[in-house]
GROMACS .gro file of C-alpha atoms in nm:
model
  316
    1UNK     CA    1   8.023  -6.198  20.268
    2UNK     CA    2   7.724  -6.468  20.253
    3UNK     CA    3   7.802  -6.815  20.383
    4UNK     CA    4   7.827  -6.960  20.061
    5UNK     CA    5   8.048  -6.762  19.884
    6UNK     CA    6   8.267  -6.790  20.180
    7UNK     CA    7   8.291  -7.183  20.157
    8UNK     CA    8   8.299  -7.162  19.738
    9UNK     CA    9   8.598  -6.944  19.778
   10UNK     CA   10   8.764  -7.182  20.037
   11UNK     CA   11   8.727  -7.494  19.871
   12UNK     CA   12   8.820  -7.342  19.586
   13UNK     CA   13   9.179  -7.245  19.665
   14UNK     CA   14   9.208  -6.899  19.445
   15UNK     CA   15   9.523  -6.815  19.355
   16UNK     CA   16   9.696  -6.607  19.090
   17UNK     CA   17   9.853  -6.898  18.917
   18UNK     CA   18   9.509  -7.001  18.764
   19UNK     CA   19   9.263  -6.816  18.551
   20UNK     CA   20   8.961  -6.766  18.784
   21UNK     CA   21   8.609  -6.840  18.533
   22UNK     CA   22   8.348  -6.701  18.752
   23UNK     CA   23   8.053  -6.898  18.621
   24UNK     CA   24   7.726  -6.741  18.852
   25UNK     CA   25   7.831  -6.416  19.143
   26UNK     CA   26   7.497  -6.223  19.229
   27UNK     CA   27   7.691  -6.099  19.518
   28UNK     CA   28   8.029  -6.003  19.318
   29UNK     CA   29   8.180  -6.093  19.631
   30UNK     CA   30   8.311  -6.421  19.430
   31UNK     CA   31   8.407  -6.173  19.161
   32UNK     CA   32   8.607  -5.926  19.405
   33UNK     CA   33   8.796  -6.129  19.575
   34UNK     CA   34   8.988  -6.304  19.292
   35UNK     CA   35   9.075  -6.026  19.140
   36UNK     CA   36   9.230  -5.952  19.506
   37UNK     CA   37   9.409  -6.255  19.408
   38UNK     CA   38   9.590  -6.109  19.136
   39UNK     CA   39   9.553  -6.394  18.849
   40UNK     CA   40   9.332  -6.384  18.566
   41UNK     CA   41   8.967  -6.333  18.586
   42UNK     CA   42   8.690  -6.395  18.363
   43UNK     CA   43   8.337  -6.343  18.407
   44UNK     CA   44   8.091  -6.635  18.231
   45UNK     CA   45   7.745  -6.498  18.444
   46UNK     CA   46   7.503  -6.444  18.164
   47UNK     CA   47   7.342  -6.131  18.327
   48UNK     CA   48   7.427  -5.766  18.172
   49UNK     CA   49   7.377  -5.549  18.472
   50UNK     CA   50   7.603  -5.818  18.685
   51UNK     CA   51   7.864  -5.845  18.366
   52UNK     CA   52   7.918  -5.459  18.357
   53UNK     CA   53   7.934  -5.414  18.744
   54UNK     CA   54   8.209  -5.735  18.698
   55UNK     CA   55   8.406  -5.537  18.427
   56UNK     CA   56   8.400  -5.225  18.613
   57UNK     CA   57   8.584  -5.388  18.866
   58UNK     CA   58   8.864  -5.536  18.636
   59UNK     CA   59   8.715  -5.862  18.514
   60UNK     CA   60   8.679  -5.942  18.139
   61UNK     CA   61   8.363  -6.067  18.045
   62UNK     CA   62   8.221  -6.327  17.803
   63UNK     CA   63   7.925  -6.071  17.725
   64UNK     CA   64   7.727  -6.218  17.439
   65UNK     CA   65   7.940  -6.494  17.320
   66UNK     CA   66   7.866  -6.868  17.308
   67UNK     CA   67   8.079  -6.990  17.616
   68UNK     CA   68   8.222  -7.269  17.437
   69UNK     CA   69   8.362  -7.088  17.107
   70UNK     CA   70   8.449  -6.826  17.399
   71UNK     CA   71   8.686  -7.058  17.576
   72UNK     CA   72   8.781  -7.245  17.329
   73UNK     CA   73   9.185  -7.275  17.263
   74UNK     CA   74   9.229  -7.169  17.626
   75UNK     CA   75   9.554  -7.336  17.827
   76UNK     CA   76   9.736  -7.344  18.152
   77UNK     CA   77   9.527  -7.405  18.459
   78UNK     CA   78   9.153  -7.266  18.564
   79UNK     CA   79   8.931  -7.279  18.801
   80UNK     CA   80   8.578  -7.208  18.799
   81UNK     CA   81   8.317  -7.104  19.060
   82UNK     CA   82   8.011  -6.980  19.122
   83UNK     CA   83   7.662  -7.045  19.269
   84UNK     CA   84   7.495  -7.364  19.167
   85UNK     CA   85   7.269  -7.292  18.876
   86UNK     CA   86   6.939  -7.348  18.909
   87UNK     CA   87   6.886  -7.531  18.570
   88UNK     CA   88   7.063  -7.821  18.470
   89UNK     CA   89   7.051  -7.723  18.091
   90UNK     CA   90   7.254  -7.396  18.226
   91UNK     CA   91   7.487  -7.642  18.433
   92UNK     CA   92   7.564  -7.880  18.115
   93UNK     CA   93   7.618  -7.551  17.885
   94UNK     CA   94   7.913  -7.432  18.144
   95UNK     CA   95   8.045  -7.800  18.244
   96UNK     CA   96   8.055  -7.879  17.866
   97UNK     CA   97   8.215  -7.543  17.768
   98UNK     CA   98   8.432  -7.528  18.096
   99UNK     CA   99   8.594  -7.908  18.014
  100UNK     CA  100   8.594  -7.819  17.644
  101UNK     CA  101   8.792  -7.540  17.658
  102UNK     CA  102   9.136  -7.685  17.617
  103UNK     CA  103   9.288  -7.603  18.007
  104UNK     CA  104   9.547  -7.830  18.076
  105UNK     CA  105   9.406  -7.848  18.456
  106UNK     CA  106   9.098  -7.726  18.557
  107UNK     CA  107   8.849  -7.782  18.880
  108UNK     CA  108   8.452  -7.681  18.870
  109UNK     CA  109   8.342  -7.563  19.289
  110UNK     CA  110   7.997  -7.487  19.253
  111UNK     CA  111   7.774  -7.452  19.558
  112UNK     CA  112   7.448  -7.377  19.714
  113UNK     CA  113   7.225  -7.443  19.976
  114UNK     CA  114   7.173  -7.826  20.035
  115UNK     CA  115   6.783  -7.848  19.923
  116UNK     CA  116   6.881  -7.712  19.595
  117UNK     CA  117   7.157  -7.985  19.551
  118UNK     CA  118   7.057  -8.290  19.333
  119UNK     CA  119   7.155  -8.606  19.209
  120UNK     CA  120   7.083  -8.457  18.863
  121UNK     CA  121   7.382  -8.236  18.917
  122UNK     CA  122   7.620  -8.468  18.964
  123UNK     CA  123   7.508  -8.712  18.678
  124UNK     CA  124   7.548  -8.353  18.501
  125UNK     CA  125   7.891  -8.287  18.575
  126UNK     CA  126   7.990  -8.632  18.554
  127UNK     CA  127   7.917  -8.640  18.173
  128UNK     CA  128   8.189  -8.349  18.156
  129UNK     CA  129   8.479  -8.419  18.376
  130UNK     CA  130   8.572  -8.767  18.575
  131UNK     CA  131   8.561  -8.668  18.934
  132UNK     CA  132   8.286  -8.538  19.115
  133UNK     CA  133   8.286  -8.481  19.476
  134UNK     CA  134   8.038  -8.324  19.732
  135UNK     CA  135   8.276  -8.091  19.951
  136UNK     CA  136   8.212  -8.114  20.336
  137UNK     CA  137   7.876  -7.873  20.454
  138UNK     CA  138   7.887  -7.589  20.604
  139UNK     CA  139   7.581  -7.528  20.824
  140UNK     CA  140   7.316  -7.564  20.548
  141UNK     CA  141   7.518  -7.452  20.233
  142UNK     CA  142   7.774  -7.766  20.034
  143UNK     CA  143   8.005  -7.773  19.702
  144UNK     CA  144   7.991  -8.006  19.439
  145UNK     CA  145   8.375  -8.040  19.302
  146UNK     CA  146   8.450  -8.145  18.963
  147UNK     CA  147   8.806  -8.248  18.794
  148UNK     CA  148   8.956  -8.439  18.537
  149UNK     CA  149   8.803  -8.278  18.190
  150UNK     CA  150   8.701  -8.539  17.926
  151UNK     CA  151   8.689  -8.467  17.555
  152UNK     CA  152   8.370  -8.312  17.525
  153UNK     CA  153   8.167  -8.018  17.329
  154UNK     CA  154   7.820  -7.867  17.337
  155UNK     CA  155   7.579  -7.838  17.103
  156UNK     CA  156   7.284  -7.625  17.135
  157UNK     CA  157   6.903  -7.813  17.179
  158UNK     CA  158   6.668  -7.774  16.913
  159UNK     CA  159   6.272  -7.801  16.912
  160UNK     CA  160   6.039  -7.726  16.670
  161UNK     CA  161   6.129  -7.362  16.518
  162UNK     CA  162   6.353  -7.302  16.847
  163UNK     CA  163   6.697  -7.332  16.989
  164UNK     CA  164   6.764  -7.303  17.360
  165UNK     CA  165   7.161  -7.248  17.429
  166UNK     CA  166   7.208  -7.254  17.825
  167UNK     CA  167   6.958  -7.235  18.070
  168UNK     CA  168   6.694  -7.006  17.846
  169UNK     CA  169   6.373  -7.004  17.993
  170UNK     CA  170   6.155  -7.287  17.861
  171UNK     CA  171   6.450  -7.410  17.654
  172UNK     CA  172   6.351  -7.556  17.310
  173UNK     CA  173   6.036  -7.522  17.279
  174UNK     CA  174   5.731  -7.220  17.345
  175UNK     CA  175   5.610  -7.149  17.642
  176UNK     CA  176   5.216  -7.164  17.725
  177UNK     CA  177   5.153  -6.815  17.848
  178UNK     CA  178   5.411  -6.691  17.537
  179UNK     CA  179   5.206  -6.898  17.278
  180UNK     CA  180   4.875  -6.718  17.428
  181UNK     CA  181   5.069  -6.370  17.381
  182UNK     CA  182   5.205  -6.419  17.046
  183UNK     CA  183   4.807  -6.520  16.926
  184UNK     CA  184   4.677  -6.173  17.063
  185UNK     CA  185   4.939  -5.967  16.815
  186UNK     CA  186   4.830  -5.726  16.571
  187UNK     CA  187   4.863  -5.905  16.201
  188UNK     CA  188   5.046  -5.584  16.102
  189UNK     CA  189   5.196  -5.484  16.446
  190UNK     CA  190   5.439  -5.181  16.274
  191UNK     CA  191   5.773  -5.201  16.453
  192UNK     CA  192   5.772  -5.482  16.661
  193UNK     CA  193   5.978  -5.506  17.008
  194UNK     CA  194   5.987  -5.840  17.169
  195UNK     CA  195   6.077  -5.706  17.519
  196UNK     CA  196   6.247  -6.023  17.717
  197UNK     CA  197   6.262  -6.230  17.447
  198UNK     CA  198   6.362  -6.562  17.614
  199UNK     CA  199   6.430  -6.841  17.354
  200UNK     CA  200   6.254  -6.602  17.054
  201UNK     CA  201   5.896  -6.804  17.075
  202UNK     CA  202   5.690  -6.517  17.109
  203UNK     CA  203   5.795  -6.301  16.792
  204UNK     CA  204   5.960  -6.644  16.563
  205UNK     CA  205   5.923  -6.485  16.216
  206UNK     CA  206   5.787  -6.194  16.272
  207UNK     CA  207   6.053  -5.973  16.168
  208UNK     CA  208   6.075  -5.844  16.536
  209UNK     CA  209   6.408  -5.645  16.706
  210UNK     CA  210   6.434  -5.849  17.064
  211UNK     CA  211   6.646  -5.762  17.401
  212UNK     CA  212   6.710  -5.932  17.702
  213UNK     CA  213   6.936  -5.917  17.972
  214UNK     CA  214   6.995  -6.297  17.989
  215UNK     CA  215   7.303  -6.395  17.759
  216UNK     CA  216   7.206  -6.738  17.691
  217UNK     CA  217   6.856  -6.629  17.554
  218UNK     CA  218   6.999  -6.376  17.321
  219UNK     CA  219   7.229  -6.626  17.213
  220UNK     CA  220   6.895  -6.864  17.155
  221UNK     CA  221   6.706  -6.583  16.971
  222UNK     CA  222   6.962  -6.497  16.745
  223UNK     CA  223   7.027  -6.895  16.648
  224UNK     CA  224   6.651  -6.901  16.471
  225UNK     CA  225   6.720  -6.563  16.291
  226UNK     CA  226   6.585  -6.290  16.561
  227UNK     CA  227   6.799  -5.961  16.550
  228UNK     CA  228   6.874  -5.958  16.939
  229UNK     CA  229   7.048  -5.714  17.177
  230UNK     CA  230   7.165  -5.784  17.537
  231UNK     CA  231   7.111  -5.504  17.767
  232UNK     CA  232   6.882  -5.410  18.068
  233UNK     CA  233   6.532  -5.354  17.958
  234UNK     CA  234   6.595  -5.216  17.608
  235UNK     CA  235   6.862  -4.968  17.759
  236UNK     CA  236   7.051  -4.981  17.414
  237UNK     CA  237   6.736  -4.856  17.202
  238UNK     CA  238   6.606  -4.551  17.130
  239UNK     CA  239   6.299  -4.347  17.286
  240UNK     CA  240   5.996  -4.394  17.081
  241UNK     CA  241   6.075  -4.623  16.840
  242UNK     CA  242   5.876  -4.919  16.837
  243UNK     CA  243   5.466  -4.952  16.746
  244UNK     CA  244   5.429  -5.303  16.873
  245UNK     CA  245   5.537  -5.447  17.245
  246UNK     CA  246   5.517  -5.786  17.335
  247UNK     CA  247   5.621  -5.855  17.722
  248UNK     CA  248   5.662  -6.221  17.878
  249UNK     CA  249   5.824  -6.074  18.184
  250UNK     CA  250   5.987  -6.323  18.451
  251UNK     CA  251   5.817  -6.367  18.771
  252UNK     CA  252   6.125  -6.565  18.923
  253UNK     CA  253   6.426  -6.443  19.121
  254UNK     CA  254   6.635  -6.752  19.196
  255UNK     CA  255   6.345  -6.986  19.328
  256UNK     CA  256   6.123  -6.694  19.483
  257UNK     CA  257   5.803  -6.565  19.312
  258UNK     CA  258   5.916  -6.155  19.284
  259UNK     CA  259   5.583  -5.972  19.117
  260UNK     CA  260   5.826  -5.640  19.108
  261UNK     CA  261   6.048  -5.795  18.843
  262UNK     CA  262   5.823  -5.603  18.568
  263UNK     CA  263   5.813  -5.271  18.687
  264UNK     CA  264   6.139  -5.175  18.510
  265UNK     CA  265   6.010  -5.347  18.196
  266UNK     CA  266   5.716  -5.124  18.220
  267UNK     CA  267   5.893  -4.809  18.245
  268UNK     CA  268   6.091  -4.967  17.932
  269UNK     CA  269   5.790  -5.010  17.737
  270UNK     CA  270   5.641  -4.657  17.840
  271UNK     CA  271   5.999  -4.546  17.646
  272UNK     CA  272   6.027  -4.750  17.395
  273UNK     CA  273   5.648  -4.718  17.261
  274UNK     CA  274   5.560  -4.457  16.979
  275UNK     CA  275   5.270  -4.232  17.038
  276UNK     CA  276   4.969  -4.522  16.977
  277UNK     CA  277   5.183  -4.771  17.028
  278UNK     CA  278   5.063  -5.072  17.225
  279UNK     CA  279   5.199  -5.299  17.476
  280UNK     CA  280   5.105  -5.658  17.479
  281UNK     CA  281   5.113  -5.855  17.799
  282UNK     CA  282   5.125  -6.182  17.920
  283UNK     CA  283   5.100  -6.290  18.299
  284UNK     CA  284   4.955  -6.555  18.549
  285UNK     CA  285   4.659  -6.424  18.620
  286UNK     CA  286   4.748  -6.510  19.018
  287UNK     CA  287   5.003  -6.217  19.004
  288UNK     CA  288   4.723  -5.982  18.947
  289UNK     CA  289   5.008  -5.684  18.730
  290UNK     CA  290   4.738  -5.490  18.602
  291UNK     CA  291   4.737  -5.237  18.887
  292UNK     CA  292   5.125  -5.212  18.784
  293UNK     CA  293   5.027  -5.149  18.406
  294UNK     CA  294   4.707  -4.924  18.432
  295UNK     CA  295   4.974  -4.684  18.701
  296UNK     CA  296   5.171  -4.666  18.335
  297UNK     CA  297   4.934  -4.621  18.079
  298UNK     CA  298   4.629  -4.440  17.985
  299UNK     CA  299   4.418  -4.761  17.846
  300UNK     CA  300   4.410  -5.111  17.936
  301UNK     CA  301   4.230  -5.394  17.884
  302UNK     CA  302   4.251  -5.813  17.895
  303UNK     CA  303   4.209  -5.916  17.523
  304UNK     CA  304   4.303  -6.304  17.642
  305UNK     CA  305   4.211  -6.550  17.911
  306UNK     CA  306   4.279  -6.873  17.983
  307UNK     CA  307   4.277  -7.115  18.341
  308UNK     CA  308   4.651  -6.999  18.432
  309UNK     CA  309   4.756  -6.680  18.173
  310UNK     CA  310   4.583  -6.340  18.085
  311UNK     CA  311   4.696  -6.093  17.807
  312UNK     CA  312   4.651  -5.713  17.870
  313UNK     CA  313   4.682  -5.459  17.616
  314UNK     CA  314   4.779  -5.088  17.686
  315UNK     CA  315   4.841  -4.787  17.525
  316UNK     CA  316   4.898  -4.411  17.612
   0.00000   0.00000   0.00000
């Protein structure tokens, strides 16, 4: 077990007396050992591959649901856990959900390694519940602690023509390398697949089916009228079924640059396309995927360019 979870698990005091809300476990190990506990468990990470591997093990999951209308009416005590998240929208979405839920006791441990703590977080939590304490450290790795829930709800942020619930990537508002990608589109792209959709920006309006396996940005496609699934790279659709592609693929893992994160999106896409179907592309140019996409498909060529984002087009 990794350092961290060991000290979010200790300060945390499990027991089977308390509903266990396990609020970000890319170990499980968080997730295994209260249900070793015995008392209720209940899985709030917005990742599908980590959700199903949770309710295989005996966890039920919040899946797809807006964590606060998820929670809401709960009672008795709770206490939640997990890895700090990385964004402090993400942190406010569970604090606000967490303190609005109704528990009649309930403690937020959340921890991580001490350069990714910040005030921020605090002043975060603080707007949620009335006590916020840093836990002792352990070697490099220290808890923020939260108690006493105040009366408080969420409400999703809205930009122009977009809603981010959570921690979606670029939250309300388009990013620059998706704005570049949704200007190369065909006018009349067929069936169009917006693979990854993030917050919706790419495809807004386009009549597009979306998928991604981050809860909180299916949540924020569907809330500006996107038909959305969450799943692992399109796993729910069918072979051959789409004309179109567009792909703003992460390039994060935590806070480390991972260029592999699109090769299972790739193999999606090679799936999902219809014979002459096209893929659309955006990347930063830096990353240098084309030798990923031209080992995939027959054709391929940049139709966009700017200082920091190129858009590559393939077909089979």
């Amino acid at each position: 077990m990794r350092t961290l979870d060991k000290l979010i698990i200790d300060e945390a005091l499990i027991d089977a007396s308390a509903t266990t809300l396990i609020c970000h476990d890319p170990s499980l190990d968080l997730t295994r050992t209260a249900l070793d506990a015995g008392g209720q468990v209940v899985f709030l990470d917005s990742d599908y591959a980590r959700s199903q591997q949770a309710a295989s093990l005996g966890a039920g999951i919040a899946g797809d649901l807006r964590l606060d209308e998820f929670l809401a009416g709960s009672s008795g005590s709770a206490v939640a856990i997990g890895e700090m998240p990385k964004s402090l929208a993400r942190l406010d979405y569970l604090a606000r959900s967490i303190a609005g839920a109704g528990f009649d006791d309930v403690r937020v441990v959340f921890g991580a390694n001490n350069k990714h703590l910040s005030r921020g977080m605090n002043g975060v939590l603080a707007e949620s519940f009335t006590d916020v304490t840093a836990s002792r450290g352990r070697g490099k790795f220290r808890c923020l602690v939260a108690s006493g829930p105040r009366a408080v709800s969420y409400t999703p942020v809205r930009g122009d023509g977009v809603v981010a619930i959570g921690g979606v990537f670029s939250g309300a508002k388009p990013d620059r390398g998706g704005e570049l990608l949704r200007s190369c589109l065909p006018d009349a792209p067929g069936r169009l697949l917006d693979l990854g959709c993030g917050n919706g920006s790419v495809t807004r309006g386009l009549g597009a089916q979306a998928t991604d396996s981050d809860a909180d940005a299916v949540l924020s496609a569907r809330a500006i009228g996107i038909d959305a699934t969450w799943d692992d790279a399109g796993s729910q659709l069918p072979d051959a079924s789409f004309d179109t592609i567009a792909l703003n693929p992460p390039f994060h893992d935590g806070t480390a640059v991972d260029a592999t994160l699109v090769q299972h999106l790739l193999d999606a896409s090679v799936r999902l396309l219809a014979p002459g179907g096209s893929l659309y592309l955006v990347h930063n140019s830096h990353l240098r995927y084309r030798g990923e996409v031209e080992r995939r498909f027959r054709a391929v060529e940049q139709v966009a360019r700017d200082k920091t984002f190129t858009v590559l087009r393939a077909t089979n």
